[in-house]
Backbone as a ProteinNet text record, in pm:
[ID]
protein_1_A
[PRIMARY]
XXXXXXXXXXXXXXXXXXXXXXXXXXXXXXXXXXXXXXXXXXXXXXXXXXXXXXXXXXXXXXXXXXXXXXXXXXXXXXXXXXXXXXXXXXXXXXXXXXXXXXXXXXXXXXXXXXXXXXXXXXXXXXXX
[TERTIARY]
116.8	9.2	-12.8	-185.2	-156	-209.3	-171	-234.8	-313.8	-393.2	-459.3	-578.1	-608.3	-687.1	-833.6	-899.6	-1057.3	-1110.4	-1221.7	-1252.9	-1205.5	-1170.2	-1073.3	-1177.5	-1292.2	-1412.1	-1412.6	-1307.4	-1311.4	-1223.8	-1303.7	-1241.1	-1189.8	-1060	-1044.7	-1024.4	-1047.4	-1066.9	-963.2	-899.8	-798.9	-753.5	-805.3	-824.7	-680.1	-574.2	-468.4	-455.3	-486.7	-457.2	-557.5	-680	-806.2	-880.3	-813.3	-782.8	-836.3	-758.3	-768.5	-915.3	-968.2	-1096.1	-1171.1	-1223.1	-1295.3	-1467.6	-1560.3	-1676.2	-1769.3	-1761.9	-1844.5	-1788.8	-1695.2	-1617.8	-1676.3	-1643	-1700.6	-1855.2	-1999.1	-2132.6	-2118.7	-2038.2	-2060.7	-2025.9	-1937	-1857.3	-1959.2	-2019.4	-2098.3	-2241.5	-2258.8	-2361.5	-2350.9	-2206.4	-2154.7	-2152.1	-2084.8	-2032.3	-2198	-2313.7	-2466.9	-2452	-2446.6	-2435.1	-2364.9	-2270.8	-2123.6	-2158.3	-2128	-2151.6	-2057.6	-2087.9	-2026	-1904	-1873	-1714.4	-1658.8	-1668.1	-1598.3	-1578.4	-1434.4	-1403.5	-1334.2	-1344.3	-1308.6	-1180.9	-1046.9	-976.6	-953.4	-963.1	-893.4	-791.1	-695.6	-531.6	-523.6	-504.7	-454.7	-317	-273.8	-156.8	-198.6	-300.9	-381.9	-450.3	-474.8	-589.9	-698.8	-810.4	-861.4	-1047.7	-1134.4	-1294.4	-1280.8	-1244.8	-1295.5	-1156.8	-1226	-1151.1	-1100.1	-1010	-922.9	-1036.3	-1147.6	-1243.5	-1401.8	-1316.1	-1446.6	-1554.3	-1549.3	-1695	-1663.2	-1712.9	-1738.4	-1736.9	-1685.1	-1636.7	-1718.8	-1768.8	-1815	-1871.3	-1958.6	-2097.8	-1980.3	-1895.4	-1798.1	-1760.3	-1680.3	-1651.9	-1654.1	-1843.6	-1900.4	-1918.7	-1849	-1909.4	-1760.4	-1655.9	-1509.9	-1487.7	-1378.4	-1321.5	-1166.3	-1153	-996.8	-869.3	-789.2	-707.5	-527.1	-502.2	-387.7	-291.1	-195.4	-85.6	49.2	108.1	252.3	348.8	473.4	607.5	669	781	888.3	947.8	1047.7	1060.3	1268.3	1238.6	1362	1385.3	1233.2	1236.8	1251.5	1205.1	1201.6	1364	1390.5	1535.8	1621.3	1611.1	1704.2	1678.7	1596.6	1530.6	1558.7	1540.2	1598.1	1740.9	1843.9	1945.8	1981.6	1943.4	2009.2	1981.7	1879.5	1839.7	1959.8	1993.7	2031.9	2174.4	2229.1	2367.4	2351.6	2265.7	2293.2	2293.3	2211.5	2184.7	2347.9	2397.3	2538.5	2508.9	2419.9	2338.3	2415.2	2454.2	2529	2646	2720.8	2864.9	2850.3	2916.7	2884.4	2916.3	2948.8	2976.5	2868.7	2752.2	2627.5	2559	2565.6	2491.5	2318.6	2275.2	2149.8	2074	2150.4	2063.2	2003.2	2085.9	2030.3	1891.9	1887.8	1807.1	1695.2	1682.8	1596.8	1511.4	1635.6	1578.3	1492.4	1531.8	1482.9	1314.7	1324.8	1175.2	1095.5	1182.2	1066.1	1072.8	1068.2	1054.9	978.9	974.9	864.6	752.2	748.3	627.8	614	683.3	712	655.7	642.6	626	756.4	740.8	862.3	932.9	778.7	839.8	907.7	844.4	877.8	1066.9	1040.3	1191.6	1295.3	1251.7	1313.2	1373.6	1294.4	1264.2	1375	1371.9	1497.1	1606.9	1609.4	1758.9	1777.1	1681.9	1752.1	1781.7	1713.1	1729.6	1865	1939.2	1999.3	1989.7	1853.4	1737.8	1776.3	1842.2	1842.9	1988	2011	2198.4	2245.3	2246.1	2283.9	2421.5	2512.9	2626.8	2725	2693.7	2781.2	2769.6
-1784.1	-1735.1	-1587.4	-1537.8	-1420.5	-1338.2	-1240.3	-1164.3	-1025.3	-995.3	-857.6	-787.6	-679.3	-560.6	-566.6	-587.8	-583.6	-724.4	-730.4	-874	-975.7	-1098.2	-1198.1	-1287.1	-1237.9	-1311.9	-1258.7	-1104.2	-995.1	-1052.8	-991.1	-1088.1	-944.1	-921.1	-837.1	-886.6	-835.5	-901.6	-771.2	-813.6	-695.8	-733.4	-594.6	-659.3	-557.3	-630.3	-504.7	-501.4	-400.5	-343.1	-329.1	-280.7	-303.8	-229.2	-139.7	-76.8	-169.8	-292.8	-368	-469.1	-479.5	-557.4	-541.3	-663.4	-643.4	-644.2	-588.1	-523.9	-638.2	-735.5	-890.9	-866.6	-895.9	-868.3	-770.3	-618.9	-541.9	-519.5	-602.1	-593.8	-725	-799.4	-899.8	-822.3	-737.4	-759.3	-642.5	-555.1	-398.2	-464.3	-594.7	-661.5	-744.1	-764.9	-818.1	-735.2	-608.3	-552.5	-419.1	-487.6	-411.8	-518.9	-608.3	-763	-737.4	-692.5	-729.9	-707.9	-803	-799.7	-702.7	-618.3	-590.8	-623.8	-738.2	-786.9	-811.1	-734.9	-782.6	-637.6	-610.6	-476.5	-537.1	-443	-450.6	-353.5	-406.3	-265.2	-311.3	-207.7	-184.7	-92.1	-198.8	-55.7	-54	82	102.3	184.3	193.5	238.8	347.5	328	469	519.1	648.2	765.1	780.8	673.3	666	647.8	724.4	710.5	579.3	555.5	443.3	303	194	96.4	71.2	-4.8	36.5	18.1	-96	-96	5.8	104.7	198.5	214.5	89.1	121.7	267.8	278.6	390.1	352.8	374	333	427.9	503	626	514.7	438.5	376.2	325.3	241.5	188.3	264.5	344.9	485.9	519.1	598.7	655.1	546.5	429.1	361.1	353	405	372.1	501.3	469.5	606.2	608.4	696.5	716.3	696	658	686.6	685.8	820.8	804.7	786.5	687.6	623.9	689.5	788.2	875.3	829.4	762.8	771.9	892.6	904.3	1014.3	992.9	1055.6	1047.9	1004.4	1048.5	970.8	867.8	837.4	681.2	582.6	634.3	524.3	542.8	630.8	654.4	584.6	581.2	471.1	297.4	281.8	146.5	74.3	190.3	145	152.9	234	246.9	127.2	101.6	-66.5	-146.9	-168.8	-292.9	-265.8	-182.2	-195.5	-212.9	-200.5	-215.8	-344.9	-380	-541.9	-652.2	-595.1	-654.8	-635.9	-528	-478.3	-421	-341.5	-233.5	-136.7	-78.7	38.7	-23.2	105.1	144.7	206.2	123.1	196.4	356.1	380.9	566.3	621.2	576.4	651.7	661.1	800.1	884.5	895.5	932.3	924.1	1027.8	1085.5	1206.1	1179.7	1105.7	1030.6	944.9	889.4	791.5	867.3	1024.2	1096.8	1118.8	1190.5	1236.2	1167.4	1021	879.4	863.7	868.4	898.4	976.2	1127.1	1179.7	1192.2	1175.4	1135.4	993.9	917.2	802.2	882.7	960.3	976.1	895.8	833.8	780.3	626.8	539.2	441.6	373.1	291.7	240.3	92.4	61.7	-52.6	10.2	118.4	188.3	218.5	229.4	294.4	187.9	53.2	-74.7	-120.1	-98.7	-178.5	-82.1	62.1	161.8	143.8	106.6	55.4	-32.5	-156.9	-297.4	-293	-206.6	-213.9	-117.6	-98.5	35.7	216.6	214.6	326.5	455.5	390.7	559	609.6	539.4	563.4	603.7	505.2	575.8	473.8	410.7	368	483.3	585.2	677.8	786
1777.7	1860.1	1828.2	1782.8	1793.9	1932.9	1928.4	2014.8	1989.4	2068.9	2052.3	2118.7	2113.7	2204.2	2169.1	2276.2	2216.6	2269.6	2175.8	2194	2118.9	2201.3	2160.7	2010	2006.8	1910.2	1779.3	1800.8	1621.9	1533	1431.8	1297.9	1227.9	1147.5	1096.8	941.9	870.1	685.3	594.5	571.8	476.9	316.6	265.4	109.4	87.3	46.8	-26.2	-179.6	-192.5	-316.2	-419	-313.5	-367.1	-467.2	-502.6	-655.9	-762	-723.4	-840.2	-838.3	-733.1	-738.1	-888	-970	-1036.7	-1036.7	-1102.1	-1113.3	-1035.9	-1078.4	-993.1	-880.3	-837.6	-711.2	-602	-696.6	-568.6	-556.9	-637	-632.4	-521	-473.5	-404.1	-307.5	-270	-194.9	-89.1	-189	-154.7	-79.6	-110.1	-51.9	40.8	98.4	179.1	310.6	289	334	459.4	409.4	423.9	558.2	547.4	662.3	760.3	766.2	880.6	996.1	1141.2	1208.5	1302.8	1400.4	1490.5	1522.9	1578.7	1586.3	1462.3	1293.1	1214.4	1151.1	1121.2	1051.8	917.6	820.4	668.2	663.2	668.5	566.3	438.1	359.2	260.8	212.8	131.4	154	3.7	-35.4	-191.8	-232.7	-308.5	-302.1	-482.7	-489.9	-569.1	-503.9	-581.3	-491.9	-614.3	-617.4	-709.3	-663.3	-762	-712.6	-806	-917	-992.8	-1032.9	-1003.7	-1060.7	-1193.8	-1223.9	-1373.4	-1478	-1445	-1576.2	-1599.7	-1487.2	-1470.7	-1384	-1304.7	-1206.5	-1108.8	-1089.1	-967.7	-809.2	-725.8	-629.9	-537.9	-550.8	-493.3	-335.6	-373.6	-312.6	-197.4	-262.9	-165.4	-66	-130.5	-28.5	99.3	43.9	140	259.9	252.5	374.9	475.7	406.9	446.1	539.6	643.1	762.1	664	544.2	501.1	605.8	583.3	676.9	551.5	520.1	458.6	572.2	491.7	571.1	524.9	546.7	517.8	562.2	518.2	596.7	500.3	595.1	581.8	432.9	346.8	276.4	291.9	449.5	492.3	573.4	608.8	615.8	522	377.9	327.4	267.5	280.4	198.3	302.4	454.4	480.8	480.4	445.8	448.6	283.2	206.2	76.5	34.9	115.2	143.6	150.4	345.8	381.2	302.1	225.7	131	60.6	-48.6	-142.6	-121.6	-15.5	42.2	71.9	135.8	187.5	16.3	-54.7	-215.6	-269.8	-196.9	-333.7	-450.2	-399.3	-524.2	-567.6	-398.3	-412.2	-374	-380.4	-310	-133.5	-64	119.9	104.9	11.9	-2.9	-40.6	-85.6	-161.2	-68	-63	11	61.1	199.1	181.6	106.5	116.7	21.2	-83.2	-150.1	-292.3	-286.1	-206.3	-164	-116.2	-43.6	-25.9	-154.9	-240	-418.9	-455.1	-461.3	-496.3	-472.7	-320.4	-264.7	-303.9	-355.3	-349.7	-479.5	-579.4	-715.8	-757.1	-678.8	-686.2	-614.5	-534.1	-448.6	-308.5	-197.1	-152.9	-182.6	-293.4	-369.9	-360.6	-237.9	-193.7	-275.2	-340.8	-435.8	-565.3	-599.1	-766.8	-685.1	-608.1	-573.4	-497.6	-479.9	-520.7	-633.3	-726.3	-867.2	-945.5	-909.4	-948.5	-945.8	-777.1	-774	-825.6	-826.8	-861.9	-1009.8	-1101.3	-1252.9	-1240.5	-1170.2	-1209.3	-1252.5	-1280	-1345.6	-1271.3	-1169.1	-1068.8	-1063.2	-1074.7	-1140.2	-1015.9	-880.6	-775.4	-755.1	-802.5	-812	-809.9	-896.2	-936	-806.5
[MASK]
++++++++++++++++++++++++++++++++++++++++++++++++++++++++++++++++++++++++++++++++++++++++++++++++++++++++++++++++++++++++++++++++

């Protein structure tokens, strides 16, 4: 069951990682998006900071119709969250420090998967 605030009739539509939309895609989508009714909101979440999509269109048009909203966690949130993972995995050693796991963060940029994929390859050399 879900629940939620507002009217029980809103539709919310969430595109992640919409960076990657291709060129057909977003002329449908820019003509879609002229339509929407009142009870229906669009997010879109990217995990680039980009005006144009990888094959070049221009995003500008898109844009200007969007309310930004950057989304920040701490850089020691994610350092304990990738911590516990990687302890519960047996990545690390229970002695490795959070600090490390801070470094970690902020050397991905808080790119919490790039700083998964670190630990799990070994890449970050946080055993030692």
């Amino acid at each position: 069951m879900n629940f939620g605030f507002g009217d029980p009739n809103g539709r919310a539509v969430v595109i992640e990682e919409s960076h990657g939309l291709r060129k057909d895609s977003l002329r449908l989508l820019l003509v879609t998006l002229e339509r929407i009714p009142s009870h229906v909101v669009w997010c879109f979440t990217t995990s680039e900071e980009a005006c144009e999509l990888h094959d070049g269109t221009d995003l500008r048009r898109l844009l200007s119709s969007c309310i930004p909203l950057k989304m920040e966690a701490s850089s020691l949130e994610f350092a304990k969250r990738c911590r516990k993972i990687a302890l519960k995995e047996g990545l690390v050693r229970s002695g490795c420090g959070l600090s490390k796991f801070q470094s970690l963060a902020e050397e991905c940029d808080g790119n919490f998967r790039q700083m998964l994929q670190r630990v799990a390859t070994g890449e970050c050399l946080l055993k030692s």
